[in-house]
Coordinates of C-alpha atoms in Angstrom, one line a residue:
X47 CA 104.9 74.4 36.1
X48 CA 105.6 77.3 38.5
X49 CA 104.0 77.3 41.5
X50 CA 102.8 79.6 44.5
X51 CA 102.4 77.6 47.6
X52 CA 100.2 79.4 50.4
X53 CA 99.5 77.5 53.6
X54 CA 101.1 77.5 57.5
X55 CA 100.1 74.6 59.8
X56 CA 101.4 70.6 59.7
X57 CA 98.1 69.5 57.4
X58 CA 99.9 72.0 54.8
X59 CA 103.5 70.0 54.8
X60 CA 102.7 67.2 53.3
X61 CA 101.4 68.5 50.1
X62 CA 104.1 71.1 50.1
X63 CA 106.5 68.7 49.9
X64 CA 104.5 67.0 46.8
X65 CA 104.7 70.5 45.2
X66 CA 108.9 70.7 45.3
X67 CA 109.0 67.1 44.0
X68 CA 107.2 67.7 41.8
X69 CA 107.0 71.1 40.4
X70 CA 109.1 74.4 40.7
X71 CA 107.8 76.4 43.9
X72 CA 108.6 80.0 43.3
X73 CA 107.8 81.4 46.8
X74 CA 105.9 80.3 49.7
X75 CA 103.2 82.5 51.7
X76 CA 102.5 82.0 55.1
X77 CA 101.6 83.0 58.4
X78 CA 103.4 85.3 60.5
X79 CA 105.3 83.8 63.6
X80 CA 104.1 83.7 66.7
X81 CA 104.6 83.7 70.3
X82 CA 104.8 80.2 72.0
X83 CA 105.4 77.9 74.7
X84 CA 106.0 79.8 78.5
X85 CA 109.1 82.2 76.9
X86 CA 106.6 83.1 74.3
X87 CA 109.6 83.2 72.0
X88 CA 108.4 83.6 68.1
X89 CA 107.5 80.2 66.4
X90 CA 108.2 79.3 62.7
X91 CA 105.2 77.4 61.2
X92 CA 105.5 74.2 59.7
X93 CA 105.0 75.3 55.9
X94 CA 107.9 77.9 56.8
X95 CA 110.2 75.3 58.6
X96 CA 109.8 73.2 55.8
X97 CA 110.4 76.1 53.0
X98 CA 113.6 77.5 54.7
X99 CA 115.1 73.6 54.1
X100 CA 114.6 73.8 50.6
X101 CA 115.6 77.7 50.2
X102 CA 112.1 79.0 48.5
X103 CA 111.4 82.6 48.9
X104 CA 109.2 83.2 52.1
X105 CA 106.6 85.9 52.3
X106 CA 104.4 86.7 55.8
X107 CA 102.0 88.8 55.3
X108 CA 99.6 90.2 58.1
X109 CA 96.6 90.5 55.9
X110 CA 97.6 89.9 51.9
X111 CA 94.5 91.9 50.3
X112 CA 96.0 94.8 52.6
X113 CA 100.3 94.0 51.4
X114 CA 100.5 96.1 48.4
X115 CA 104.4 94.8 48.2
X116 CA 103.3 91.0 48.6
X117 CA 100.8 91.6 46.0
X118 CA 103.0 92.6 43.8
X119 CA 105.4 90.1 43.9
X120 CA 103.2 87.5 43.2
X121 CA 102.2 89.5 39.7
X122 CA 106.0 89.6 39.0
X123 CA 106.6 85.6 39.8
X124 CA 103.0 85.5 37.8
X125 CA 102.7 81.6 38.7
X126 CA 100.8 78.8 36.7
X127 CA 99.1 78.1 39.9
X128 CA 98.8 79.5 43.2
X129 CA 98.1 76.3 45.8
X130 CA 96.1 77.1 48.5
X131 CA 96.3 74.7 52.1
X132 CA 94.7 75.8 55.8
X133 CA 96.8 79.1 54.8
X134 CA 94.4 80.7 57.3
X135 CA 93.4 84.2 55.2
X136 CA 90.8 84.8 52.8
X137 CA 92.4 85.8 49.3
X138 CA 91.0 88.7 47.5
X139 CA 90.0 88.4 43.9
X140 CA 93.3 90.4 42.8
X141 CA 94.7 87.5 44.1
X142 CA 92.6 85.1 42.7
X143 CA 93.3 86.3 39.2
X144 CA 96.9 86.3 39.1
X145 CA 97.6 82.8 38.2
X146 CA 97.3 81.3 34.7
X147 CA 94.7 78.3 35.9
X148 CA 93.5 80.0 39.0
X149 CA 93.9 79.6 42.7
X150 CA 93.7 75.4 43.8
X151 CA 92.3 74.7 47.2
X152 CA 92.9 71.7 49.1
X153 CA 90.0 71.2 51.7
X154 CA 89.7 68.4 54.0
X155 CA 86.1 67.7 53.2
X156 CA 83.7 66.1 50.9
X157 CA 82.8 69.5 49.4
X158 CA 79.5 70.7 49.9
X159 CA 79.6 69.2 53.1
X160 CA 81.4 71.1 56.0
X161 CA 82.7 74.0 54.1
X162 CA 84.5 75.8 57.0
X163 CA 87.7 76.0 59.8
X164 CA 87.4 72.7 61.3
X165 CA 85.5 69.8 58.8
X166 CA 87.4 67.0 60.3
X167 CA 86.5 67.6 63.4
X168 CA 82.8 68.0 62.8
X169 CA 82.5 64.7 60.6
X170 CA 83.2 62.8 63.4
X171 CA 81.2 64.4 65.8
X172 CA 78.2 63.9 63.6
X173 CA 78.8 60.2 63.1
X174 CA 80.3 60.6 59.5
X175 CA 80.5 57.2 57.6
X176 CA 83.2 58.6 55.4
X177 CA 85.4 62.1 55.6
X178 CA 87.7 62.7 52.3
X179 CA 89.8 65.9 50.4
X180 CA 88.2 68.1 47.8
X181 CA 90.5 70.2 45.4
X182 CA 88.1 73.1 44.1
X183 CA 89.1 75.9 42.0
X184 CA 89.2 79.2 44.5
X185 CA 86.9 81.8 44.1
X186 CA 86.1 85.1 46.8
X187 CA 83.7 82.9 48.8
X188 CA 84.2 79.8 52.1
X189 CA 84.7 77.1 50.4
X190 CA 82.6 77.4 48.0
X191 CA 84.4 77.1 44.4
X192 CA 83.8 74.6 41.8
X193 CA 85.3 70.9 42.4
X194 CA 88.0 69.8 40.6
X195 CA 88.6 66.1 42.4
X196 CA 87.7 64.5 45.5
X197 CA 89.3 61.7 47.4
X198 CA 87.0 59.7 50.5
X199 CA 88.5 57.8 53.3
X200 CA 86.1 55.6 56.0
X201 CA 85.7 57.3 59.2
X202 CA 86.5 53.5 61.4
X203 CA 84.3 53.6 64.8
X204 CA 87.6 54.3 66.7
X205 CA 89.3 57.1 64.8
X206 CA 89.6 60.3 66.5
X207 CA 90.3 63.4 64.4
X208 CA 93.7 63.4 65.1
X209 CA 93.7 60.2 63.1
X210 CA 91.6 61.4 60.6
X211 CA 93.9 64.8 60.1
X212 CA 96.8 62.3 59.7
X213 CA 95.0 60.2 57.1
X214 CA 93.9 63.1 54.9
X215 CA 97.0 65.4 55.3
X216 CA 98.8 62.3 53.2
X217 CA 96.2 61.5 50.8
X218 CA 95.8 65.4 49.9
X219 CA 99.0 65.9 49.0
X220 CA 98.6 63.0 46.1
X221 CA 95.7 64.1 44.9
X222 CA 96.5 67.8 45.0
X223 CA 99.3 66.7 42.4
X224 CA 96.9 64.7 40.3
X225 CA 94.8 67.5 40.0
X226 CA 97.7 70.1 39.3
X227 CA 98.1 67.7 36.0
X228 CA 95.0 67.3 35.3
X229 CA 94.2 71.2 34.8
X230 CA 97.4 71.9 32.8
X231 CA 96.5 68.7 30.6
X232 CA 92.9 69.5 30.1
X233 CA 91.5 66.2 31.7
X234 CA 89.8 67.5 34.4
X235 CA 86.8 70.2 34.4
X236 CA 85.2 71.9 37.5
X237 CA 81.8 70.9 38.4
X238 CA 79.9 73.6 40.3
X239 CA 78.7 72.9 43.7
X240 CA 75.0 72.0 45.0
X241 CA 74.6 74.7 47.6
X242 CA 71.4 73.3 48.8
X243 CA 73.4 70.2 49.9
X244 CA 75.9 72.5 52.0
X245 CA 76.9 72.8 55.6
X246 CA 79.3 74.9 58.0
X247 CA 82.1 73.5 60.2
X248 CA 82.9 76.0 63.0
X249 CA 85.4 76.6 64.9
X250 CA 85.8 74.4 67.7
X251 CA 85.6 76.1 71.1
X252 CA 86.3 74.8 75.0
X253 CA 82.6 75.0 75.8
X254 CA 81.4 72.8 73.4
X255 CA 83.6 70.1 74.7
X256 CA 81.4 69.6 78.1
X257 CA 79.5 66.2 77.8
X258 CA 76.1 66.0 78.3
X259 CA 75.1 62.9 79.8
X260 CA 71.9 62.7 78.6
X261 CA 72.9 62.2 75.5
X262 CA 73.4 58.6 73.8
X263 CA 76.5 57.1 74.2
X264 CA 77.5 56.8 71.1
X265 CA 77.0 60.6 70.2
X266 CA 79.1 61.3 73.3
X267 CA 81.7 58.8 71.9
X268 CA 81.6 61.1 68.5
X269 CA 82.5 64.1 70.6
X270 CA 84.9 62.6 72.6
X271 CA 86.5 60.6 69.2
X272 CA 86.2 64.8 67.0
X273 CA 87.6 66.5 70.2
X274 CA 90.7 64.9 70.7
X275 CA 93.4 66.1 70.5
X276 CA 92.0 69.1 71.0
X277 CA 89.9 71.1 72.8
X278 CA 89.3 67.3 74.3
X279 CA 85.7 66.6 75.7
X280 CA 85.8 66.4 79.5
X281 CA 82.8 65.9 82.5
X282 CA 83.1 67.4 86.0
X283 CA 83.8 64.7 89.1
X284 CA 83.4 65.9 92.4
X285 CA 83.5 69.2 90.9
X286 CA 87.1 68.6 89.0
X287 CA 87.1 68.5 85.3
X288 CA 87.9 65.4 84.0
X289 CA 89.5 65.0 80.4
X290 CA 88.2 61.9 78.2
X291 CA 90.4 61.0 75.4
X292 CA 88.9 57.6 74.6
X293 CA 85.4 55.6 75.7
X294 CA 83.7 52.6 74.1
X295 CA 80.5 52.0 73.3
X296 CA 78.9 49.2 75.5
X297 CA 75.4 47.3 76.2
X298 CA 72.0 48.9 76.9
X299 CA 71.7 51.0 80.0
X300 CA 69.7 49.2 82.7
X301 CA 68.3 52.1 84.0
X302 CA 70.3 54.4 85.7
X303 CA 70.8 57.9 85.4
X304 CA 72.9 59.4 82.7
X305 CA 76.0 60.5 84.2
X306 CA 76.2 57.7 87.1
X307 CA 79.4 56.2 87.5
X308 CA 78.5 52.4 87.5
X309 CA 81.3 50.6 87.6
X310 CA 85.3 51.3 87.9
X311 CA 88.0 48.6 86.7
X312 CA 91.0 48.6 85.2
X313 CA 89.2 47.2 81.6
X314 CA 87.2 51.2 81.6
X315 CA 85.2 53.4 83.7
X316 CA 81.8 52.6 83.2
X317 CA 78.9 55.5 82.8
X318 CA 75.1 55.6 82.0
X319 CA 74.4 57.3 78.9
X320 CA 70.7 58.2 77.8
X321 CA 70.5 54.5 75.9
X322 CA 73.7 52.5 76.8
X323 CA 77.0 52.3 78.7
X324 CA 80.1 54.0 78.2
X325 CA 83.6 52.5 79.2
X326 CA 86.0 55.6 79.5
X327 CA 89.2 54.1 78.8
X328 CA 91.9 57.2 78.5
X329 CA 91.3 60.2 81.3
X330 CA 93.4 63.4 82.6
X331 CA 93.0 65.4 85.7
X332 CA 93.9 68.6 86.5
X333 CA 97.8 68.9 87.0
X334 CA 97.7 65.4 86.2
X335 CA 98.9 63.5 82.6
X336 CA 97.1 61.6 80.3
X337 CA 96.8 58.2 80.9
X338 CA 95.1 54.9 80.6
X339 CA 91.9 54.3 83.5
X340 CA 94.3 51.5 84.5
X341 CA 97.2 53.1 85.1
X342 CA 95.1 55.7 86.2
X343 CA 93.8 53.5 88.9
X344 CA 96.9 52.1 90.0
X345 CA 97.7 55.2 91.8
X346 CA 93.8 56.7 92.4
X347 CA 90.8 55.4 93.3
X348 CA 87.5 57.1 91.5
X349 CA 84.4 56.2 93.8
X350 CA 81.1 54.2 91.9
X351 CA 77.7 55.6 92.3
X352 CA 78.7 59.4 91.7
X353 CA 76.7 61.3 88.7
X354 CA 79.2 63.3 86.5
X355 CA 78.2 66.5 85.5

């Protein structure tokens, strides 16, 4: 089967890579480069890193629906399937149509649920049980084509989205080639989604990641676990912002005010939530690195009885 691949950042890779193994991938679409790091030099993205190893055509298209030539191109290679992973533009229905089975998403949801740019992130921060990969068949809205298969992984009480990413970028990859087969052998057949049973996963901004202490701890703990690695919740001490990268959820709160700074050891920094304790194991300062509240306190002292904000 020939195959368009469309996608540009590490999430993508994976199930890139399923698609050589396993199929013929006629050209690869992805982002433009862009400037990074201090020398703002241009950047490759993953998807095109990995491409240029395996010598597949590579297209970069500022906006496709406006890239006349692109668009073209892709009705020349006229693929069996155009596979679709974080490519990061919305594909007009000219698009859409070119393929013989259609445009195949891979979305790192449970589709209805968080259609949108950042589902892992939210799934944790509202206390998910389980996050998972849906393949759907693309049409011109978000997210919002028929299903095609669906995979679920457990959200574990210490996995950040970091984790999660890692766990679903892997297991999309298989079942994006399961459902690849599936189509072109007639065993699988979309099921339309239950729009009533839908919500939106934003984008994921700095302000949002400012903890409110009132809170109880174990929603705090959910922002703190769908924050990191980034934009990483954080709390201000003596006026400094103060990075939390992991916390754990302890006993009830004896009745102090949320935000005090009860206790600080080398086994967590303990703070009143609304309801219970939380120990803040893994901190940064400004200018400072990440590290554990032990090694953090070999070096620094952080003083008990003051209320974060």
């Amino acid at each position: 089967m020939k195959i368009v691949f469309m996608g540009t950042p590490e999430f993508a890779v994976p199930t890139l890579k399923a698609c050589i193994e396993n199929f013929n991938v006629a050209a690869v679409l992805t982002q433009p480069d862009k400037p990074k790091g201090r020398g703002k030099k241009l950047a490759y993205s993953e998807v095109k890193e990995e491409a240029l190893k395996h010598n597949i055509d590579i297209y970069q298209p500022v906006k496709l629906k406006n890239d006349r030539e692109t668009m073209d191109i892709l009705k020349e290679i006229a693929p069996d399937f155009i596979v679709v992973v974080a490519f990061g533009q919305l594909l007009p229905k000219e698009v859409l149509d070119i393929p013989k089975y259609g445009c195949i998403n891979l979305h790192a949801s449970l589709l209805p649920k968080y259609r949108g740019a950042a589902p892992i992130n939210w799934s944790i921060i509202n206390g998910e049980e389980y996050s998972g990969n849906t393949t759907m068949l693309m049409d011109v809205g978000l997210d919002t084509g028929d299903i095609l298969l669906q995979s679920k992984i457990k959200i574990t009480e210490d996995m950040t989205a970091g984790d999660l990413h890692d766990a679903l970028m892997v297991d999309g990859a298989e079942l994006m080639v399961k459902t690849l087969r599936g189509i072109a052998d007639g065993t699988i057949m979309p099921v339309k989604q239950d729009d009533s049973k839908s919500c939106y996963a934003s984008m994921l901004n700095k302000e949002m990641a400012l903890i409110d202490w009132s809170k109880s701890a174990k929603e705090i703990n959910n922002l703190i676990r769908g924050l990191n690695p980034w934009p990483v919740a954080y709390t201000k001490y003596k006026g400094e912002s103060m990075k939390i990268f992991t916390a754990d959820v302890l006993g009830k709160n004896k009745g102090e005010i949320p935000g005090l700074i009860v206790k600080a050891t080398k086994d967590g920094l303990v703070v009143a939530a609304s309801d219970n304790y939380l120990a803040i194991k893994e901190l940064q300062f400004p200018n400072g690195k990440r590290m554990s509240i032990e090694s953090f306190l070999n070096g620094n002292s952080i003083e008990e009885g003051i209320i974060l904000e």
